[in-house]
């Protein structure tokens, strides 16, 4: 037995605990003199002997002083409180025992119950897979929503943005996808949600069946900015863990906009200059790192759905524009369609799936293109049709679009509890084009 390697390991162990002390707190930021620590390292702030230490993360330095941000509220912290370096970045406990659980950004059960035994420690920050080791996207994944499966088919390992203003049905659509999807496991991140909506989403939108194969990560809007950012990182890390086990994973994040807003808060607090619409440069550096972690790897795949909350329904605001450029497709939810009572309020003509041509057969693609063409013809001439200025028989294409319009509208509607398989959705679309449905 080679005992030397153990002796060398003992020699390398640092037996000292390093402490610093809190100097000042300004807004979100805690400034301390010492200890020795690196960016991203977790520190413990001791307020008194009888209270649990507050976890904080090193986010910057200022004239050899350390800038920390806490994961929780800082009401009991004052000048002179001891700051202890842990020497480690944030990690969470992950394993199959988490399936069916609702956890916070630090991986602790939200109902304050104990986590099951046998979970592994996993760092929340990882590098994206090497592009050369990523498998090509070649298989479709069932979403269970007719309009998506037939006209905007999603591939295993694709990353999709769901763009919408507030109150247009993003959460309801996510609940449908979670219940109806063919993926093995759902990881759902609710970032910056109202506290009221969390239980509502879990019980109403996700339901008991959906929760059985889901892990929900929650960081509500009242929590510090760092907790909202870490919620996104923790959910992504859980997805990566199961992908490495060979599972097909669905990651659903609502919403990536609130992650960007939290990063803006952190950036401004650490002295970054505001640039586009007040967003700091770190926001546009963090987004690609986070979004590129999902997708395919050599072991499995993460099919990711990120909701993007667009201010005033402006699809070209900075975060929406950046996210659309990173992802492999976008679904636009239209307020006008929602007001007309169409659910899901998906604007098919403005939406795109960039991998559909690689995962759908030729007949399916041709049917989808034909249906889109009929929708586009009707949309182009809708004003003339609605005011009665168009005379039937003038143009065969417009006549056909008018004849098919009610059938298409009926096909695009789907009740929240209605389930359709991928094959059923494609079959219904083909029957519609043959004059059925």
CSV table of C-alpha atoms in Angstrom, one decimal:
chain,number,residue,atom,x,y,z
A,1,UNK,CA,0.0,0.0,0.0
A,2,UNK,CA,1.5,3.4,-1.1
A,3,UNK,CA,1.1,5.5,2.1
A,4,UNK,CA,3.1,8.4,0.6
A,5,UNK,CA,0.1,9.7,-1.5
A,6,UNK,CA,-1.9,10.0,1.8
A,7,UNK,CA,1.0,11.8,3.5
A,8,UNK,CA,1.2,14.2,0.6
A,9,UNK,CA,-2.5,14.9,0.8
A,10,UNK,CA,-2.2,15.6,4.6
A,11,UNK,CA,0.7,18.0,3.8
A,12,UNK,CA,-1.5,19.9,1.3
A,13,UNK,CA,-4.4,20.4,3.8
A,14,UNK,CA,-4.8,23.9,5.1
A,15,UNK,CA,-5.6,23.5,8.8
A,16,UNK,CA,-6.2,27.2,9.4
A,17,UNK,CA,-9.7,28.8,9.3
A,18,UNK,CA,-9.5,32.2,7.8
A,19,UNK,CA,-11.7,35.0,9.0
A,20,UNK,CA,-12.4,38.6,8.1
A,21,UNK,CA,-14.8,41.2,9.5
A,22,UNK,CA,-17.7,43.2,8.1
A,23,UNK,CA,-16.9,46.9,7.5
A,24,UNK,CA,-20.1,48.2,5.9
A,25,UNK,CA,-23.3,47.3,4.1
A,26,UNK,CA,-24.6,49.4,1.2
A,27,UNK,CA,-27.9,48.1,-0.3
A,28,UNK,CA,-27.2,44.6,-1.6
A,29,UNK,CA,-23.5,44.7,-1.0
A,30,UNK,CA,-21.5,43.7,2.1
A,31,UNK,CA,-17.9,44.9,2.3
A,32,UNK,CA,-15.5,43.0,4.5
A,33,UNK,CA,-11.8,43.2,5.4
A,34,UNK,CA,-10.6,39.7,4.6
A,35,UNK,CA,-10.7,36.7,4.6
A,36,UNK,CA,-8.6,35.4,1.7
A,37,UNK,CA,-11.2,34.2,-0.9
A,38,UNK,CA,-11.8,34.0,-4.6
A,39,UNK,CA,-14.6,35.2,-6.9
A,40,UNK,CA,-17.6,32.8,-6.6
A,41,UNK,CA,-16.5,31.4,-3.3
A,42,UNK,CA,-19.1,31.0,-0.5
A,43,UNK,CA,-18.4,32.7,2.9
A,44,UNK,CA,-20.3,32.4,6.2
A,45,UNK,CA,-21.1,35.6,8.1
A,46,UNK,CA,-21.5,34.9,11.8
A,47,UNK,CA,-23.8,37.5,13.5
A,48,UNK,CA,-23.9,35.8,16.9
A,49,UNK,CA,-23.1,32.5,18.6
A,50,UNK,CA,-26.8,31.4,18.9
A,51,UNK,CA,-27.8,32.2,15.3
A,52,UNK,CA,-27.1,30.2,12.1
A,53,UNK,CA,-24.4,31.9,9.9
A,54,UNK,CA,-25.6,33.7,6.8
A,55,UNK,CA,-24.3,32.4,3.5
A,56,UNK,CA,-22.8,34.9,1.1
A,57,UNK,CA,-20.9,34.8,-2.1
A,58,UNK,CA,-17.8,36.7,-3.2
A,59,UNK,CA,-18.8,38.9,-6.2
A,60,UNK,CA,-16.0,41.4,-6.4
A,61,UNK,CA,-13.1,43.3,-4.7
A,62,UNK,CA,-12.5,46.9,-4.0
A,63,UNK,CA,-9.1,48.1,-2.8
A,64,UNK,CA,-8.2,44.7,-1.3
A,65,UNK,CA,-11.6,44.6,0.5
A,66,UNK,CA,-14.0,41.8,-0.4
A,67,UNK,CA,-17.5,42.5,-1.8
A,68,UNK,CA,-20.0,39.9,-0.7
A,69,UNK,CA,-23.7,39.3,-1.6
A,70,UNK,CA,-25.9,37.3,0.8
A,71,UNK,CA,-28.2,34.5,-0.3
A,72,UNK,CA,-30.8,35.6,2.4
A,73,UNK,CA,-31.9,38.8,4.1
A,74,UNK,CA,-29.2,40.7,6.1
A,75,UNK,CA,-31.3,42.2,9.0
A,76,UNK,CA,-29.1,40.7,11.8
A,77,UNK,CA,-25.6,41.5,10.3
A,78,UNK,CA,-23.7,44.5,11.6
A,79,UNK,CA,-20.2,46.0,11.6
A,80,UNK,CA,-17.5,43.7,13.0
A,81,UNK,CA,-19.4,40.4,12.3
A,82,UNK,CA,-16.9,37.6,11.5
A,83,UNK,CA,-16.7,36.4,7.9
A,84,UNK,CA,-15.4,32.9,7.4
A,85,UNK,CA,-14.1,31.5,4.1
A,86,UNK,CA,-15.3,28.0,3.2
A,87,UNK,CA,-12.9,27.6,0.3
A,88,UNK,CA,-15.6,26.2,-1.9
A,89,UNK,CA,-18.1,27.4,-4.5
A,90,UNK,CA,-21.8,26.7,-4.1
A,91,UNK,CA,-22.9,23.1,-4.6
A,92,UNK,CA,-26.3,21.4,-4.2
A,93,UNK,CA,-27.4,17.9,-3.4
A,94,UNK,CA,-28.8,16.1,-6.4
A,95,UNK,CA,-30.2,12.6,-7.1
A,96,UNK,CA,-33.2,10.6,-8.1
A,97,UNK,CA,-34.6,11.2,-4.6
A,98,UNK,CA,-35.3,14.8,-5.6
A,99,UNK,CA,-37.9,13.8,-8.2
A,100,UNK,CA,-41.3,15.1,-7.1
A,101,UNK,CA,-39.8,17.7,-4.7
A,102,UNK,CA,-39.9,21.5,-4.7
A,103,UNK,CA,-36.6,23.0,-3.6
A,104,UNK,CA,-35.1,26.5,-3.3
A,105,UNK,CA,-32.0,27.9,-5.0
A,106,UNK,CA,-29.7,26.2,-2.5
A,107,UNK,CA,-31.3,22.8,-3.1
A,108,UNK,CA,-33.2,22.7,0.2
A,109,UNK,CA,-36.8,21.4,0.3
A,110,UNK,CA,-39.2,24.4,0.4
A,111,UNK,CA,-41.6,22.5,2.7
A,112,UNK,CA,-38.8,22.4,5.2
A,113,UNK,CA,-38.7,18.5,5.1
A,114,UNK,CA,-35.4,16.7,5.2
A,115,UNK,CA,-33.9,15.7,1.8
A,116,UNK,CA,-33.7,12.0,1.1
A,117,UNK,CA,-30.4,10.2,1.7
A,118,UNK,CA,-28.0,9.1,-1.1
A,119,UNK,CA,-27.9,12.5,-2.9
A,120,UNK,CA,-24.6,13.6,-4.5
A,121,UNK,CA,-23.0,17.0,-4.2
A,122,UNK,CA,-22.9,18.8,-7.5
A,123,UNK,CA,-21.5,22.3,-8.3
A,124,UNK,CA,-24.1,24.8,-9.6
A,125,UNK,CA,-21.6,26.4,-12.1
A,126,UNK,CA,-20.4,24.2,-14.9
A,127,UNK,CA,-18.9,24.8,-18.3
A,128,UNK,CA,-21.0,24.1,-21.4
A,129,UNK,CA,-20.2,20.8,-23.2
A,130,UNK,CA,-17.5,20.9,-25.8
A,131,UNK,CA,-19.1,21.6,-29.2
A,132,UNK,CA,-17.3,18.7,-30.8
A,133,UNK,CA,-18.7,16.2,-28.2
A,134,UNK,CA,-22.4,17.3,-28.7
A,135,UNK,CA,-24.6,14.9,-30.5
A,136,UNK,CA,-26.5,16.2,-33.5
A,137,UNK,CA,-30.2,16.8,-33.0
A,138,UNK,CA,-31.9,14.2,-35.1
A,139,UNK,CA,-35.1,13.0,-33.2
A,140,UNK,CA,-38.3,14.8,-32.5
A,141,UNK,CA,-39.5,15.2,-28.9
A,142,UNK,CA,-43.3,15.2,-28.1
A,143,UNK,CA,-44.5,18.4,-26.5
A,144,UNK,CA,-48.2,17.4,-26.4
A,145,UNK,CA,-49.4,20.7,-27.9
A,146,UNK,CA,-50.9,20.2,-31.4
A,147,UNK,CA,-49.7,23.5,-32.9
A,148,UNK,CA,-46.1,23.0,-31.8
A,149,UNK,CA,-45.8,19.3,-32.6
A,150,UNK,CA,-47.2,19.7,-36.1
A,151,UNK,CA,-46.0,23.1,-37.3
A,152,UNK,CA,-43.0,23.9,-35.0
A,153,UNK,CA,-41.7,20.4,-34.2
A,154,UNK,CA,-39.1,20.4,-31.4
A,155,UNK,CA,-36.0,18.1,-31.4
A,156,UNK,CA,-34.4,16.3,-28.5
A,157,UNK,CA,-31.8,18.7,-27.1
A,158,UNK,CA,-33.2,21.9,-28.8
A,159,UNK,CA,-33.4,25.2,-26.8
A,160,UNK,CA,-36.5,27.2,-27.4
A,161,UNK,CA,-37.5,30.7,-26.2
A,162,UNK,CA,-41.2,31.4,-25.4
A,163,UNK,CA,-41.6,35.1,-25.9
A,164,UNK,CA,-44.7,36.9,-24.5
A,165,UNK,CA,-45.9,39.9,-22.5
A,166,UNK,CA,-47.4,39.4,-19.0
A,167,UNK,CA,-50.7,37.4,-18.7
A,168,UNK,CA,-50.7,35.8,-22.2
A,169,UNK,CA,-50.5,32.2,-21.0
A,170,UNK,CA,-46.8,31.3,-20.6
A,171,UNK,CA,-47.1,29.4,-17.3
A,172,UNK,CA,-50.2,27.5,-18.5
A,173,UNK,CA,-48.4,26.4,-21.7
A,174,UNK,CA,-45.4,25.3,-19.6
A,175,UNK,CA,-47.7,23.2,-17.4
A,176,UNK,CA,-49.1,21.5,-20.5
A,177,UNK,CA,-45.6,20.7,-21.9
A,178,UNK,CA,-44.5,19.3,-18.5
A,179,UNK,CA,-47.6,17.0,-18.3
A,180,UNK,CA,-47.7,15.9,-21.9
A,181,UNK,CA,-44.0,15.7,-22.9
A,182,UNK,CA,-42.3,12.4,-23.7
A,183,UNK,CA,-39.1,13.4,-21.7
A,184,UNK,CA,-38.0,11.2,-18.8
A,185,UNK,CA,-37.7,14.1,-16.2
A,186,UNK,CA,-38.9,17.7,-16.1
A,187,UNK,CA,-36.8,20.4,-14.2
A,188,UNK,CA,-38.9,23.5,-13.7
A,189,UNK,CA,-37.3,26.8,-12.5
A,190,UNK,CA,-39.7,29.5,-11.3
A,191,UNK,CA,-37.5,32.6,-11.1
A,192,UNK,CA,-38.8,35.9,-9.7
A,193,UNK,CA,-42.4,34.6,-9.5
A,194,UNK,CA,-45.0,36.0,-7.1
A,195,UNK,CA,-45.3,33.8,-4.0
A,196,UNK,CA,-49.0,33.3,-4.7
A,197,UNK,CA,-48.3,31.8,-8.1
A,198,UNK,CA,-45.9,29.1,-7.0
A,199,UNK,CA,-48.4,26.8,-5.3
A,200,UNK,CA,-51.0,27.7,-8.0
A,201,UNK,CA,-48.6,26.6,-10.8
A,202,UNK,CA,-47.6,23.4,-9.0
A,203,UNK,CA,-51.2,22.3,-8.1
A,204,UNK,CA,-53.2,23.8,-11.0
A,205,UNK,CA,-50.9,24.0,-14.1
A,206,UNK,CA,-48.4,21.2,-13.3
A,207,UNK,CA,-50.8,18.9,-11.5
A,208,UNK,CA,-50.2,15.7,-9.6
A,209,UNK,CA,-49.3,13.7,-12.7
A,210,UNK,CA,-46.8,16.4,-13.9
A,211,UNK,CA,-45.1,16.6,-10.4
A,212,UNK,CA,-44.5,12.9,-10.3
A,213,UNK,CA,-41.7,13.2,-12.9
A,214,UNK,CA,-40.6,16.8,-12.1
A,215,UNK,CA,-38.2,18.7,-9.9
A,216,UNK,CA,-39.3,22.3,-9.2
A,217,UNK,CA,-36.7,25.0,-8.2
A,218,UNK,CA,-38.3,28.2,-6.8
A,219,UNK,CA,-36.8,31.6,-6.2
A,220,UNK,CA,-39.6,34.1,-5.5
A,221,UNK,CA,-39.4,37.9,-6.4
A,222,UNK,CA,-38.9,38.9,-2.7
A,223,UNK,CA,-35.6,37.0,-2.4
A,224,UNK,CA,-32.2,38.7,-2.9
A,225,UNK,CA,-30.9,39.1,-6.5
A,226,UNK,CA,-28.2,36.4,-5.9
A,227,UNK,CA,-30.9,33.8,-4.9
A,228,UNK,CA,-32.8,34.5,-8.2
A,229,UNK,CA,-29.6,34.0,-10.2
A,230,UNK,CA,-28.6,30.9,-8.3
A,231,UNK,CA,-32.1,29.5,-8.9
A,232,UNK,CA,-31.4,29.4,-12.7
A,233,UNK,CA,-27.9,27.9,-12.1
A,234,UNK,CA,-29.2,25.2,-9.7
A,235,UNK,CA,-32.0,24.2,-12.1
A,236,UNK,CA,-29.5,23.9,-14.9
A,237,UNK,CA,-27.1,21.9,-12.7
A,238,UNK,CA,-29.9,19.5,-11.8
A,239,UNK,CA,-30.7,19.1,-15.5
A,240,UNK,CA,-27.0,18.5,-16.3
A,241,UNK,CA,-26.7,15.8,-13.6
A,242,UNK,CA,-29.6,13.8,-15.1
A,243,UNK,CA,-28.3,14.4,-18.7
A,244,UNK,CA,-25.0,12.9,-17.6
A,245,UNK,CA,-26.9,9.8,-16.3
A,246,UNK,CA,-28.3,9.4,-19.9
A,247,UNK,CA,-31.8,10.7,-19.3
A,248,UNK,CA,-33.8,12.8,-21.7
A,249,UNK,CA,-34.5,16.0,-19.7
A,250,UNK,CA,-36.9,18.9,-20.2
A,251,UNK,CA,-35.7,22.1,-18.5
A,252,UNK,CA,-38.4,24.9,-18.3
A,253,UNK,CA,-37.3,28.3,-16.9
A,254,UNK,CA,-39.8,31.0,-16.2
A,255,UNK,CA,-38.3,33.5,-16.8
A,256,UNK,CA,-34.9,34.2,-18.1
A,257,UNK,CA,-35.7,37.9,-18.2
A,258,UNK,CA,-35.9,38.0,-14.4
A,259,UNK,CA,-32.5,36.2,-14.2
A,260,UNK,CA,-31.1,39.1,-16.4
A,261,UNK,CA,-32.8,41.7,-14.1
A,262,UNK,CA,-31.2,40.0,-11.0
A,263,UNK,CA,-27.8,40.0,-12.7
A,264,UNK,CA,-28.3,43.7,-13.5
A,265,UNK,CA,-28.9,44.4,-9.8
A,266,UNK,CA,-25.7,42.6,-8.8
A,267,UNK,CA,-23.7,44.3,-11.6
A,268,UNK,CA,-24.9,47.8,-10.6
A,269,UNK,CA,-24.2,47.1,-6.9
A,270,UNK,CA,-20.6,46.1,-7.7
A,271,UNK,CA,-20.0,49.2,-9.7
A,272,UNK,CA,-20.5,48.1,-13.3
A,273,UNK,CA,-21.6,50.9,-15.7
A,274,UNK,CA,-25.2,50.6,-17.0
A,275,UNK,CA,-25.3,50.2,-20.8
A,276,UNK,CA,-28.3,49.1,-23.0
A,277,UNK,CA,-31.5,50.1,-21.2
A,278,UNK,CA,-29.7,50.0,-17.8
A,279,UNK,CA,-28.4,46.4,-18.3
A,280,UNK,CA,-24.8,46.0,-17.3
A,281,UNK,CA,-22.2,44.3,-19.5
A,282,UNK,CA,-22.1,41.2,-17.2
A,283,UNK,CA,-25.8,40.4,-18.1
A,284,UNK,CA,-24.8,39.9,-21.8
A,285,UNK,CA,-21.8,37.8,-20.7
A,286,UNK,CA,-23.8,35.6,-18.3
A,287,UNK,CA,-26.8,34.8,-20.7
A,288,UNK,CA,-24.8,32.8,-23.3
A,289,UNK,CA,-22.9,30.9,-20.5
A,290,UNK,CA,-26.2,29.9,-18.9
A,291,UNK,CA,-28.1,29.0,-22.1
A,292,UNK,CA,-25.3,27.1,-23.7
A,293,UNK,CA,-25.1,24.7,-20.8
A,294,UNK,CA,-28.3,23.0,-22.0
A,295,UNK,CA,-28.7,21.0,-25.3
A,296,UNK,CA,-27.2,17.7,-26.2
A,297,UNK,CA,-24.0,16.1,-24.8
A,298,UNK,CA,-22.4,12.7,-25.5
A,299,UNK,CA,-24.5,11.1,-22.8
A,300,UNK,CA,-28.0,12.5,-23.1
A,301,UNK,CA,-30.0,15.7,-23.9
A,302,UNK,CA,-31.6,18.6,-22.2
A,303,UNK,CA,-34.5,20.1,-24.2
A,304,UNK,CA,-34.9,23.6,-22.8
A,305,UNK,CA,-37.8,26.0,-22.8
A,306,UNK,CA,-37.0,29.5,-21.6
A,307,UNK,CA,-39.8,32.1,-21.2
A,308,UNK,CA,-38.9,35.7,-22.0
A,309,UNK,CA,-41.1,38.4,-20.5
A,310,UNK,CA,-41.1,41.2,-23.1
A,311,UNK,CA,-41.7,44.7,-21.9
A,312,UNK,CA,-44.8,46.3,-23.5
A,313,UNK,CA,-44.9,43.3,-26.0
A,314,UNK,CA,-41.7,44.7,-27.6
A,315,UNK,CA,-40.0,41.7,-29.2
A,316,UNK,CA,-36.9,43.6,-29.9
A,317,UNK,CA,-36.0,44.8,-26.4
A,318,UNK,CA,-32.3,44.0,-25.4
A,319,UNK,CA,-32.9,40.7,-23.5
A,320,UNK,CA,-35.4,39.3,-26.0
A,321,UNK,CA,-33.0,40.2,-28.9
A,322,UNK,CA,-30.0,38.6,-27.1
A,323,UNK,CA,-31.8,35.4,-26.1
A,324,UNK,CA,-33.4,35.0,-29.6
A,325,UNK,CA,-29.9,35.1,-31.1
A,326,UNK,CA,-28.5,32.4,-28.7
A,327,UNK,CA,-31.4,29.8,-28.9
A,328,UNK,CA,-32.5,27.3,-31.6
A,329,UNK,CA,-35.9,28.8,-32.1
A,330,UNK,CA,-38.6,31.0,-30.7
A,331,UNK,CA,-42.3,30.7,-30.0
A,332,UNK,CA,-44.2,34.0,-30.0
A,333,UNK,CA,-47.4,34.2,-27.8
A,334,UNK,CA,-49.6,37.0,-29.2
A,335,UNK,CA,-51.8,39.1,-26.9
A,336,UNK,CA,-54.2,39.7,-29.8
A,337,UNK,CA,-54.8,36.0,-30.2
A,338,UNK,CA,-55.2,35.6,-26.4
A,339,UNK,CA,-57.9,38.4,-26.4
A,340,UNK,CA,-59.7,36.5,-29.1
A,341,UNK,CA,-59.9,33.4,-26.8
A,342,UNK,CA,-57.4,31.3,-28.6
A,343,UNK,CA,-55.2,29.0,-26.4
A,344,UNK,CA,-52.4,28.5,-26.7
A,345,UNK,CA,-52.1,32.1,-28.1
A,346,UNK,CA,-49.2,31.0,-30.4
A,347,UNK,CA,-48.5,33.1,-33.4
A,348,UNK,CA,-47.3,30.3,-35.8
A,349,UNK,CA,-46.3,32.7,-38.6
A,350,UNK,CA,-43.9,34.7,-36.3
A,351,UNK,CA,-42.5,31.6,-34.6
A,352,UNK,CA,-39.8,29.3,-35.8
A,353,UNK,CA,-38.1,26.0,-34.9
A,354,UNK,CA,-34.6,26.0,-36.4
A,355,UNK,CA,-34.2,22.2,-36.2
A,356,UNK,CA,-37.6,21.1,-37.6
A,357,UNK,CA,-36.1,20.3,-41.0
A,358,UNK,CA,-33.7,17.9,-39.3
A,359,UNK,CA,-36.3,16.0,-37.2
A,360,UNK,CA,-39.4,15.9,-39.4
A,361,UNK,CA,-39.8,13.7,-42.5
A,362,UNK,CA,-40.5,15.3,-46.0
A,363,UNK,CA,-44.2,14.7,-46.0
A,364,UNK,CA,-44.6,16.3,-42.6
A,365,UNK,CA,-42.5,19.3,-43.7
A,366,UNK,CA,-44.6,19.8,-46.9
A,367,UNK,CA,-47.9,19.6,-44.9
A,368,UNK,CA,-46.6,22.2,-42.4
A,369,UNK,CA,-45.5,24.5,-45.1
A,370,UNK,CA,-48.8,24.2,-46.9
A,371,UNK,CA,-50.7,25.1,-43.7
A,372,UNK,CA,-48.4,28.0,-43.0
A,373,UNK,CA,-48.9,29.3,-46.6
A,374,UNK,CA,-52.7,29.2,-46.2
A,375,UNK,CA,-52.4,31.1,-42.9
A,376,UNK,CA,-50.1,33.7,-44.4
A,377,UNK,CA,-52.4,34.3,-47.4
A,378,UNK,CA,-55.4,34.8,-45.1
A,379,UNK,CA,-53.3,37.1,-42.8
A,380,UNK,CA,-52.1,39.2,-45.8
A,381,UNK,CA,-55.7,39.8,-47.0
A,382,UNK,CA,-57.5,39.8,-43.7
A,383,UNK,CA,-58.4,43.5,-43.7
A,384,UNK,CA,-60.0,43.2,-47.2
A,385,UNK,CA,-61.9,40.0,-46.2
A,386,UNK,CA,-63.2,41.5,-42.9
A,387,UNK,CA,-64.5,44.7,-44.4
A,388,UNK,CA,-66.1,42.8,-47.3
A,389,UNK,CA,-64.0,44.4,-50.0
A,390,UNK,CA,-62.8,41.0,-51.4
A,391,UNK,CA,-65.1,39.3,-53.9
A,392,UNK,CA,-65.0,35.5,-54.0
A,393,UNK,CA,-63.7,34.1,-57.2
A,394,UNK,CA,-61.2,36.8,-57.8
A,395,UNK,CA,-58.2,34.8,-56.5
A,396,UNK,CA,-58.1,31.0,-56.1
A,397,UNK,CA,-55.5,31.1,-53.3
A,398,UNK,CA,-57.4,33.6,-51.2
A,399,UNK,CA,-60.6,31.6,-51.8
A,400,UNK,CA,-58.8,28.5,-50.5
A,401,UNK,CA,-57.4,30.3,-47.5
A,402,UNK,CA,-60.9,31.7,-46.6
A,403,UNK,CA,-62.4,28.2,-46.9
A,404,UNK,CA,-59.7,26.6,-44.7
A,405,UNK,CA,-59.5,29.5,-42.1
A,406,UNK,CA,-62.2,28.2,-39.6
A,407,UNK,CA,-60.7,24.7,-39.7
A,408,UNK,CA,-57.2,26.0,-39.1
A,409,UNK,CA,-58.4,28.1,-36.2
A,410,UNK,CA,-60.2,25.1,-34.7
A,411,UNK,CA,-57.0,23.0,-35.2
A,412,UNK,CA,-54.8,25.5,-33.4
A,413,UNK,CA,-57.0,25.7,-30.3
A,414,UNK,CA,-56.4,23.2,-27.6
A,415,UNK,CA,-57.9,22.8,-24.2
A,416,UNK,CA,-55.5,22.9,-21.2
A,417,UNK,CA,-56.3,19.3,-20.2
A,418,UNK,CA,-56.5,17.9,-23.8
A,419,UNK,CA,-53.7,15.5,-24.6
A,420,UNK,CA,-52.4,14.8,-28.1
A,421,UNK,CA,-49.5,12.6,-29.0
A,422,UNK,CA,-46.9,13.8,-31.7
A,423,UNK,CA,-48.2,11.3,-34.2
A,424,UNK,CA,-51.9,12.3,-33.6
A,425,UNK,CA,-51.1,16.0,-34.1
A,426,UNK,CA,-49.3,15.3,-37.4
A,427,UNK,CA,-52.1,13.0,-38.6
A,428,UNK,CA,-54.8,15.7,-37.7
A,429,UNK,CA,-52.8,18.3,-39.7
A,430,UNK,CA,-52.7,16.0,-42.8
A,431,UNK,CA,-56.4,15.2,-42.5
A,432,UNK,CA,-57.2,18.9,-42.3
A,433,UNK,CA,-55.3,19.6,-45.5
A,434,UNK,CA,-57.2,16.8,-47.2
A,435,UNK,CA,-60.5,18.5,-46.3
A,436,UNK,CA,-61.2,16.6,-43.0
A,437,UNK,CA,-61.4,17.8,-39.4
